PDB file of C-alpha atoms in Angstrom:
ATOM      1  CA  UNK A   1     134.032  78.996 250.781  1.00  0.00           C
ATOM      2  CA  UNK A   2     137.785  78.681 250.652  1.00  0.00           C
ATOM      3  CA  UNK A   3     139.816  80.368 253.329  1.00  0.00           C
ATOM      4  CA  UNK A   4     142.840  80.207 255.570  1.00  0.00           C
ATOM      5  CA  UNK A   5     142.916  79.703 259.333  1.00  0.00           C
ATOM      6  CA  UNK A   6     146.062  80.584 261.281  1.00  0.00           C
ATOM      7  CA  UNK A   7     145.937  78.838 264.652  1.00  0.00           C
ATOM      8  CA  UNK A   8     148.660  79.806 267.115  1.00  0.00           C
ATOM      9  CA  UNK A   9     149.655  79.205 270.712  1.00  0.00           C
ATOM     10  CA  UNK A  10     152.122  81.711 272.106  1.00  0.00           C
ATOM     11  CA  UNK A  11     154.209  80.876 275.186  1.00  0.00           C
ATOM     12  CA  UNK A  12     156.369  82.912 277.520  1.00  0.00           C
ATOM     13  CA  UNK A  13     154.872  86.227 276.520  1.00  0.00           C
ATOM     14  CA  UNK A  14     156.153  89.123 278.668  1.00  0.00           C
ATOM     15  CA  UNK A  15     153.604  89.519 281.446  1.00  0.00           C
ATOM     16  CA  UNK A  16     153.798  93.304 281.507  1.00  0.00           C
ATOM     17  CA  UNK A  17     152.137  93.759 278.127  1.00  0.00           C
ATOM     18  CA  UNK A  18     148.850  95.565 278.868  1.00  0.00           C
ATOM     19  CA  UNK A  19     146.975  93.663 276.138  1.00  0.00           C
ATOM     20  CA  UNK A  20     147.860  90.415 277.876  1.00  0.00           C
ATOM     21  CA  UNK A  21     146.036  91.535 281.034  1.00  0.00           C
ATOM     22  CA  UNK A  22     143.275  93.962 280.147  1.00  0.00           C
ATOM     23  CA  UNK A  23     140.432  93.442 277.723  1.00  0.00           C
ATOM     24  CA  UNK A  24     140.264  97.135 276.784  1.00  0.00           C
ATOM     25  CA  UNK A  25     143.921  97.169 275.756  1.00  0.00           C
ATOM     26  CA  UNK A  26     143.524  93.878 273.900  1.00  0.00           C
ATOM     27  CA  UNK A  27     140.527  95.289 272.036  1.00  0.00           C
ATOM     28  CA  UNK A  28     142.414  98.430 271.010  1.00  0.00           C
ATOM     29  CA  UNK A  29     145.346  96.339 269.774  1.00  0.00           C
ATOM     30  CA  UNK A  30     143.129  93.956 267.816  1.00  0.00           C
ATOM     31  CA  UNK A  31     141.018  96.605 266.110  1.00  0.00           C
ATOM     32  CA  UNK A  32     144.073  98.657 265.174  1.00  0.00           C
ATOM     33  CA  UNK A  33     145.872  95.668 263.707  1.00  0.00           C
ATOM     34  CA  UNK A  34     142.794  94.348 261.895  1.00  0.00           C
ATOM     35  CA  UNK A  35     142.391  97.697 260.175  1.00  0.00           C
ATOM     36  CA  UNK A  36     146.114  97.996 259.465  1.00  0.00           C
ATOM     37  CA  UNK A  37     145.998  94.610 257.759  1.00  0.00           C
ATOM     38  CA  UNK A  38     143.209  95.801 255.475  1.00  0.00           C
ATOM     39  CA  UNK A  39     140.527  93.571 256.995  1.00  0.00           C
ATOM     40  CA  UNK A  40     137.029  94.759 257.884  1.00  0.00           C
ATOM     41  CA  UNK A  41     135.847  94.652 261.521  1.00  0.00           C
ATOM     42  CA  UNK A  42     132.062  94.374 261.846  1.00  0.00           C
ATOM     43  CA  UNK A  43     131.811  94.117 265.623  1.00  0.00           C
ATOM     44  CA  UNK A  44     133.865  93.277 268.689  1.00  0.00           C
ATOM     45  CA  UNK A  45     133.232  91.341 271.862  1.00  0.00           C
ATOM     46  CA  UNK A  46     135.803  91.393 274.655  1.00  0.00           C
ATOM     47  CA  UNK A  47     135.528  89.926 278.116  1.00  0.00           C
ATOM     48  CA  UNK A  48     137.710  90.712 281.120  1.00  0.00           C
ATOM     49  CA  UNK A  49     138.699  87.950 283.522  1.00  0.00           C
ATOM     50  CA  UNK A  50     139.944  88.760 287.006  1.00  0.00           C
ATOM     51  CA  UNK A  51     142.584  89.259 288.293  1.00  0.00           C
ATOM     52  CA  UNK A  52     143.912  89.409 284.729  1.00  0.00           C
ATOM     53  CA  UNK A  53     143.390  87.837 281.349  1.00  0.00           C
ATOM     54  CA  UNK A  54     140.931  88.404 278.562  1.00  0.00           C
ATOM     55  CA  UNK A  55     138.979  86.837 275.763  1.00  0.00           C
ATOM     56  CA  UNK A  56     138.319  88.819 272.650  1.00  0.00           C
ATOM     57  CA  UNK A  57     136.645  88.283 269.325  1.00  0.00           C
ATOM     58  CA  UNK A  58     136.512  90.580 266.332  1.00  0.00           C
ATOM     59  CA  UNK A  59     133.889  89.530 263.819  1.00  0.00           C
ATOM     60  CA  UNK A  60     135.229  90.374 260.397  1.00  0.00           C
ATOM     61  CA  UNK A  61     133.442  90.688 257.106  1.00  0.00           C
ATOM     62  CA  UNK A  62     136.084  88.103 256.129  1.00  0.00           C
ATOM     63  CA  UNK A  63     135.384  85.746 259.156  1.00  0.00           C
ATOM     64  CA  UNK A  64     136.904  86.267 262.617  1.00  0.00           C
ATOM     65  CA  UNK A  65     139.814  86.950 264.942  1.00  0.00           C
ATOM     66  CA  UNK A  66     139.750  85.288 268.380  1.00  0.00           C
ATOM     67  CA  UNK A  67     142.265  85.678 271.201  1.00  0.00           C
ATOM     68  CA  UNK A  68     142.438  84.268 274.716  1.00  0.00           C
ATOM     69  CA  UNK A  69     145.118  85.325 277.195  1.00  0.00           C
ATOM     70  CA  UNK A  70     146.394  83.804 280.437  1.00  0.00           C
ATOM     71  CA  UNK A  71     148.886  86.346 281.774  1.00  0.00           C
ATOM     72  CA  UNK A  72     149.779  84.227 284.799  1.00  0.00           C
ATOM     73  CA  UNK A  73     151.118  81.627 282.365  1.00  0.00           C
ATOM     74  CA  UNK A  74     152.387  84.031 279.688  1.00  0.00           C
ATOM     75  CA  UNK A  75     150.118  82.105 277.316  1.00  0.00           C
ATOM     76  CA  UNK A  76     148.004  83.391 274.450  1.00  0.00           C
ATOM     77  CA  UNK A  77     145.881  81.533 271.906  1.00  0.00           C
ATOM     78  CA  UNK A  78     145.298  83.261 268.602  1.00  0.00           C
ATOM     79  CA  UNK A  79     142.961  82.371 265.734  1.00  0.00           C
ATOM     80  CA  UNK A  80     142.916  84.366 262.521  1.00  0.00           C
ATOM     81  CA  UNK A  81     140.352  82.950 260.101  1.00  0.00           C
ATOM     82  CA  UNK A  82     139.616  84.685 256.812  1.00  0.00           C
ATOM     83  CA  UNK A  83     137.590  83.520 253.853  1.00  0.00           C
ATOM     84  CA  UNK A  84     138.280  84.496 250.302  1.00  0.00           C
ATOM     85  CA  UNK A  85     134.776  85.438 249.245  1.00  0.00           C
ATOM     86  CA  UNK A  86     135.321  88.502 247.078  1.00  0.00           C
ATOM     87  CA  UNK A  87     139.134  88.533 247.065  1.00  0.00           C
ATOM     88  CA  UNK A  88     142.108  86.504 248.299  1.00  0.00           C
ATOM     89  CA  UNK A  89     142.647  87.674 251.887  1.00  0.00           C
ATOM     90  CA  UNK A  90     145.469  85.249 252.713  1.00  0.00           C
ATOM     91  CA  UNK A  91     148.170  87.919 252.705  1.00  0.00           C
ATOM     92  CA  UNK A  92     146.036  90.105 254.995  1.00  0.00           C
ATOM     93  CA  UNK A  93     145.606  87.187 257.387  1.00  0.00           C
ATOM     94  CA  UNK A  94     149.350  86.626 257.529  1.00  0.00           C
ATOM     95  CA  UNK A  95     149.938  90.360 258.030  1.00  0.00           C
ATOM     96  CA  UNK A  96     147.508  90.406 260.966  1.00  0.00           C
ATOM     97  CA  UNK A  97     149.080  87.292 262.442  1.00  0.00           C
ATOM     98  CA  UNK A  98     152.590  88.761 262.238  1.00  0.00           C
ATOM     99  CA  UNK A  99     151.507  92.042 263.829  1.00  0.00           C
ATOM    100  CA  UNK A 100     149.897  90.251 266.758  1.00  0.00           C
ATOM    101  CA  UNK A 101     152.812  87.875 267.217  1.00  0.00           C
ATOM    102  CA  UNK A 102     155.081  90.905 267.320  1.00  0.00           C
ATOM    103  CA  UNK A 103     152.852  92.566 269.924  1.00  0.00           C
ATOM    104  CA  UNK A 104     152.793  89.523 272.220  1.00  0.00           C
ATOM    105  CA  UNK A 105     156.504  88.763 271.680  1.00  0.00           C
ATOM    106  CA  UNK A 106     156.336  85.071 272.599  1.00  0.00           C
ATOM    107  CA  UNK A 107     159.546  83.228 273.370  1.00  0.00           C
ATOM    108  CA  UNK A 108     158.031  80.062 271.926  1.00  0.00           C
ATOM    109  CA  UNK A 109     155.053  79.340 269.721  1.00  0.00           C
ATOM    110  CA  UNK A 110     153.105  76.722 267.812  1.00  0.00           C
ATOM    111  CA  UNK A 111     151.522  77.772 264.537  1.00  0.00           C
ATOM    112  CA  UNK A 112     149.162  75.618 262.481  1.00  0.00           C
ATOM    113  CA  UNK A 113     148.034  76.871 259.084  1.00  0.00           C
ATOM    114  CA  UNK A 114     144.828  75.220 257.962  1.00  0.00           C
ATOM    115  CA  UNK A 115     143.318  75.676 254.539  1.00  0.00           C
ATOM    116  CA  UNK A 116     139.559  75.411 254.854  1.00  0.00           C
ATOM    117  CA  UNK A 117     136.707  74.836 252.452  1.00  0.00           C
ATOM    118  CA  UNK A 118     138.661  73.052 249.751  1.00  0.00           C
ATOM    119  CA  UNK A 119     136.222  70.209 249.318  1.00  0.00           C
ATOM    120  CA  UNK A 120     133.371  72.467 248.366  1.00  0.00           C
ATOM    121  CA  UNK A 121     131.700  71.584 245.108  1.00  0.00           C
TER     122      UNK A 121
ATOM    123  CA  UNK B   1     146.497  76.197 279.114  1.00  0.00           C
ATOM    124  CA  UNK B   2     145.674  72.871 277.555  1.00  0.00           C
ATOM    125  CA  UNK B   3     142.551  72.583 275.491  1.00  0.00           C
ATOM    126  CA  UNK B   4     140.885  71.034 272.485  1.00  0.00           C
ATOM    127  CA  UNK B   5     139.831  72.762 269.267  1.00  0.00           C
ATOM    128  CA  UNK B   6     137.343  71.060 266.957  1.00  0.00           C
ATOM    129  CA  UNK B   7     137.569  72.664 263.513  1.00  0.00           C
ATOM    130  CA  UNK B   8     134.940  71.597 261.007  1.00  0.00           C
ATOM    131  CA  UNK B   9     133.748  72.423 257.527  1.00  0.00           C
ATOM    132  CA  UNK B  10     130.263  71.192 256.681  1.00  0.00           C
ATOM    133  CA  UNK B  11     129.151  70.818 253.058  1.00  0.00           C
ATOM    134  CA  UNK B  12     125.799  70.243 251.379  1.00  0.00           C
ATOM    135  CA  UNK B  13     123.781  71.348 254.379  1.00  0.00           C
ATOM    136  CA  UNK B  14     120.045  71.529 253.603  1.00  0.00           C
ATOM    137  CA  UNK B  15     119.388  75.135 252.628  1.00  0.00           C
ATOM    138  CA  UNK B  16     116.024  75.318 254.354  1.00  0.00           C
ATOM    139  CA  UNK B  17     117.460  75.141 257.877  1.00  0.00           C
ATOM    140  CA  UNK B  18     116.602  78.502 259.446  1.00  0.00           C
ATOM    141  CA  UNK B  19     119.898  78.642 261.388  1.00  0.00           C
ATOM    142  CA  UNK B  20     121.766  78.431 258.098  1.00  0.00           C
ATOM    143  CA  UNK B  21     120.113  81.660 256.885  1.00  0.00           C
ATOM    144  CA  UNK B  22     119.183  83.844 259.855  1.00  0.00           C
ATOM    145  CA  UNK B  23     121.466  85.077 262.608  1.00  0.00           C
ATOM    146  CA  UNK B  24     118.672  85.086 265.194  1.00  0.00           C
ATOM    147  CA  UNK B  25     117.936  81.415 264.596  1.00  0.00           C
ATOM    148  CA  UNK B  26     121.629  80.564 264.585  1.00  0.00           C
ATOM    149  CA  UNK B  27     122.057  82.375 267.906  1.00  0.00           C
ATOM    150  CA  UNK B  28     119.145  80.507 269.498  1.00  0.00           C
ATOM    151  CA  UNK B  29     120.558  77.176 268.298  1.00  0.00           C
ATOM    152  CA  UNK B  30     124.060  77.941 269.523  1.00  0.00           C
ATOM    153  CA  UNK B  31     123.077  79.157 272.988  1.00  0.00           C
ATOM    154  CA  UNK B  32     120.725  76.225 273.525  1.00  0.00           C
ATOM    155  CA  UNK B  33     123.356  73.688 272.496  1.00  0.00           C
ATOM    156  CA  UNK B  34     126.149  75.365 274.471  1.00  0.00           C
ATOM    157  CA  UNK B  35     124.033  75.156 277.603  1.00  0.00           C
ATOM    158  CA  UNK B  36     122.920  71.600 276.841  1.00  0.00           C
ATOM    159  CA  UNK B  37     126.554  70.590 276.571  1.00  0.00           C
ATOM    160  CA  UNK B  38     127.267  71.987 280.026  1.00  0.00           C
ATOM    161  CA  UNK B  39     129.422  74.861 278.797  1.00  0.00           C
ATOM    162  CA  UNK B  40     129.118  78.443 280.049  1.00  0.00           C
ATOM    163  CA  UNK B  41     128.141  81.236 277.630  1.00  0.00           C
ATOM    164  CA  UNK B  42     129.412  84.656 278.721  1.00  0.00           C
ATOM    165  CA  UNK B  43     128.220  86.695 275.751  1.00  0.00           C
ATOM    166  CA  UNK B  44     127.145  86.347 272.152  1.00  0.00           C
ATOM    167  CA  UNK B  45     127.776  88.273 268.988  1.00  0.00           C
ATOM    168  CA  UNK B  46     125.878  87.423 265.821  1.00  0.00           C
ATOM    169  CA  UNK B  47     125.859  89.233 262.491  1.00  0.00           C
ATOM    170  CA  UNK B  48     123.337  88.865 259.690  1.00  0.00           C
ATOM    171  CA  UNK B  49     124.488  88.948 256.084  1.00  0.00           C
ATOM    172  CA  UNK B  50     122.024  89.630 253.269  1.00  0.00           C
ATOM    173  CA  UNK B  51     120.298  87.994 251.487  1.00  0.00           C
ATOM    174  CA  UNK B  52     121.162  85.118 253.813  1.00  0.00           C
ATOM    175  CA  UNK B  53     123.998  83.798 255.897  1.00  0.00           C
ATOM    176  CA  UNK B  54     125.356  84.625 259.296  1.00  0.00           C
ATOM    177  CA  UNK B  55     128.414  84.820 261.484  1.00  0.00           C
ATOM    178  CA  UNK B  56     128.115  84.032 265.142  1.00  0.00           C
ATOM    179  CA  UNK B  57     130.390  83.819 268.128  1.00  0.00           C
ATOM    180  CA  UNK B  58     129.608  82.669 271.636  1.00  0.00           C
ATOM    181  CA  UNK B  59     132.290  83.630 274.103  1.00  0.00           C
ATOM    182  CA  UNK B  60     132.494  80.857 276.655  1.00  0.00           C
ATOM    183  CA  UNK B  61     134.062  80.825 280.082  1.00  0.00           C
ATOM    184  CA  UNK B  62     135.879  77.841 278.538  1.00  0.00           C
ATOM    185  CA  UNK B  63     136.953  79.720 275.305  1.00  0.00           C
ATOM    186  CA  UNK B  64     134.686  80.140 272.256  1.00  0.00           C
ATOM    187  CA  UNK B  65     132.287  78.807 269.643  1.00  0.00           C
ATOM    188  CA  UNK B  66     132.408  80.405 266.182  1.00  0.00           C
ATOM    189  CA  UNK B  67     130.188  79.637 263.186  1.00  0.00           C
ATOM    190  CA  UNK B  68     129.988  81.082 259.687  1.00  0.00           C
ATOM    191  CA  UNK B  69     127.277  80.066 257.228  1.00  0.00           C
ATOM    192  CA  UNK B  70     126.940  80.416 253.443  1.00  0.00           C
ATOM    193  CA  UNK B  71     123.448  79.109 252.687  1.00  0.00           C
ATOM    194  CA  UNK B  72     123.825  79.646 248.943  1.00  0.00           C
ATOM    195  CA  UNK B  73     126.638  77.074 249.032  1.00  0.00           C
ATOM    196  CA  UNK B  74     125.211  74.863 251.800  1.00  0.00           C
ATOM    197  CA  UNK B  75     128.497  75.507 253.601  1.00  0.00           C
ATOM    198  CA  UNK B  76     129.162  76.046 257.298  1.00  0.00           C
ATOM    199  CA  UNK B  77     132.410  76.482 259.188  1.00  0.00           C
ATOM    200  CA  UNK B  78     132.390  75.529 262.852  1.00  0.00           C
ATOM    201  CA  UNK B  79     134.994  76.086 265.564  1.00  0.00           C
ATOM    202  CA  UNK B  80     134.534  74.717 269.063  1.00  0.00           C
ATOM    203  CA  UNK B  81     137.490  75.639 271.259  1.00  0.00           C
ATOM    204  CA  UNK B  82     137.496  74.813 274.965  1.00  0.00           C
ATOM    205  CA  UNK B  83     140.293  75.021 277.489  1.00  0.00           C
ATOM    206  CA  UNK B  84     140.612  72.767 280.471  1.00  0.00           C
ATOM    207  CA  UNK B  85     141.275  75.381 283.116  1.00  0.00           C
ATOM    208  CA  UNK B  86     139.307  74.099 286.090  1.00  0.00           C
ATOM    209  CA  UNK B  87     138.113  70.798 284.621  1.00  0.00           C
ATOM    210  CA  UNK B  88     138.471  68.639 281.496  1.00  0.00           C
ATOM    211  CA  UNK B  89     135.906  70.031 279.067  1.00  0.00           C
ATOM    212  CA  UNK B  90     136.825  67.777 276.139  1.00  0.00           C
ATOM    213  CA  UNK B  91     133.688  65.643 276.393  1.00  0.00           C
ATOM    214  CA  UNK B  92     131.537  68.806 276.511  1.00  0.00           C
ATOM    215  CA  UNK B  93     133.274  70.106 273.391  1.00  0.00           C
ATOM    216  CA  UNK B  94     132.554  66.875 271.535  1.00  0.00           C
ATOM    217  CA  UNK B  95     128.933  66.923 272.737  1.00  0.00           C
ATOM    218  CA  UNK B  96     128.502  70.477 271.427  1.00  0.00           C
ATOM    219  CA  UNK B  97     130.135  69.567 268.137  1.00  0.00           C
ATOM    220  CA  UNK B  98     127.865  66.549 267.637  1.00  0.00           C
ATOM    221  CA  UNK B  99     124.731  68.546 268.433  1.00  0.00           C
ATOM    222  CA  UNK B 100     125.632  71.231 265.904  1.00  0.00           C
ATOM    223  CA  UNK B 101     126.628  68.716 263.242  1.00  0.00           C
ATOM    224  CA  UNK B 102     123.253  67.057 263.750  1.00  0.00           C
ATOM    225  CA  UNK B 103     121.476  70.411 263.402  1.00  0.00           C
ATOM    226  CA  UNK B 104     123.247  71.330 260.157  1.00  0.00           C
ATOM    227  CA  UNK B 105     122.978  67.784 258.751  1.00  0.00           C
ATOM    228  CA  UNK B 106     125.880  68.068 256.297  1.00  0.00           C
ATOM    229  CA  UNK B 107     126.182  65.496 253.535  1.00  0.00           C
ATOM    230  CA  UNK B 108     129.975  65.836 253.709  1.00  0.00           C
ATOM    231  CA  UNK B 109     132.372  67.281 256.249  1.00  0.00           C
ATOM    232  CA  UNK B 110     135.971  67.809 257.210  1.00  0.00           C
ATOM    233  CA  UNK B 111     136.846  67.657 260.903  1.00  0.00           C
ATOM    234  CA  UNK B 112     140.232  68.529 262.371  1.00  0.00           C
ATOM    235  CA  UNK B 113     140.817  67.953 266.079  1.00  0.00           C
ATOM    236  CA  UNK B 114     143.668  70.051 267.399  1.00  0.00           C
ATOM    237  CA  UNK B 115     145.088  69.722 270.877  1.00  0.00           C
ATOM    238  CA  UNK B 116     146.336  73.120 271.969  1.00  0.00           C
ATOM    239  CA  UNK B 117     148.655  74.360 274.680  1.00  0.00           C
ATOM    240  CA  UNK B 118     150.633  71.185 275.143  1.00  0.00           C
ATOM    241  CA  UNK B 119     154.027  72.843 275.054  1.00  0.00           C
ATOM    242  CA  UNK B 120     153.309  75.049 278.000  1.00  0.00           C
ATOM    243  CA  UNK B 121     155.828  74.821 280.789  1.00  0.00           C
TER     244      UNK B 121
END
């Protein structure tokens, strides 16, 4: 199954963003942006850490979105992985990535784009 | 937050493995192997596709495990991502990866090991 995996680390994100601190806000952001990008959320799983920080996963029909936040460090990890089972979802993956990068507004970032599943027979 | 992300594609997995086809079996495998590796599952989220195939995520205190299976193609994607917040979990991540590779018994694989969070101030 061919697909694309966007793997990002965001640094120096403004600490006052609610979705950096609270799982409920992160979940609302993720679901909204998944739907805006034209991807299909099947279920969500978000976990609140105290005093702040969250882990969240959206299982997609197309694969998954996973985010971890460390507000005390202004650090976010982001994984957008979509497979191209019935259609090419690469543009949707990039749209989702850009929307989330914009929301977290990192001062610095690392982005790795990994094409997966290309050695399938 | 420094961490390690093991990103694998497995090919030509034997199609009769129950965890390749059924979400419930995949979940049991994943939780057992997460705990055996000394990692901490916080919650799980598994989705069954029909006629076979599954997506599963285990949210870990240390980050996440995500698996997608396509039994008709003998294909599995595996992500083991752990952060080293209170201790170095790299060996646990490799242990979990090896256990799951052994369970899926791929004839061929691609493995990418990505160190994350190394540009944090």
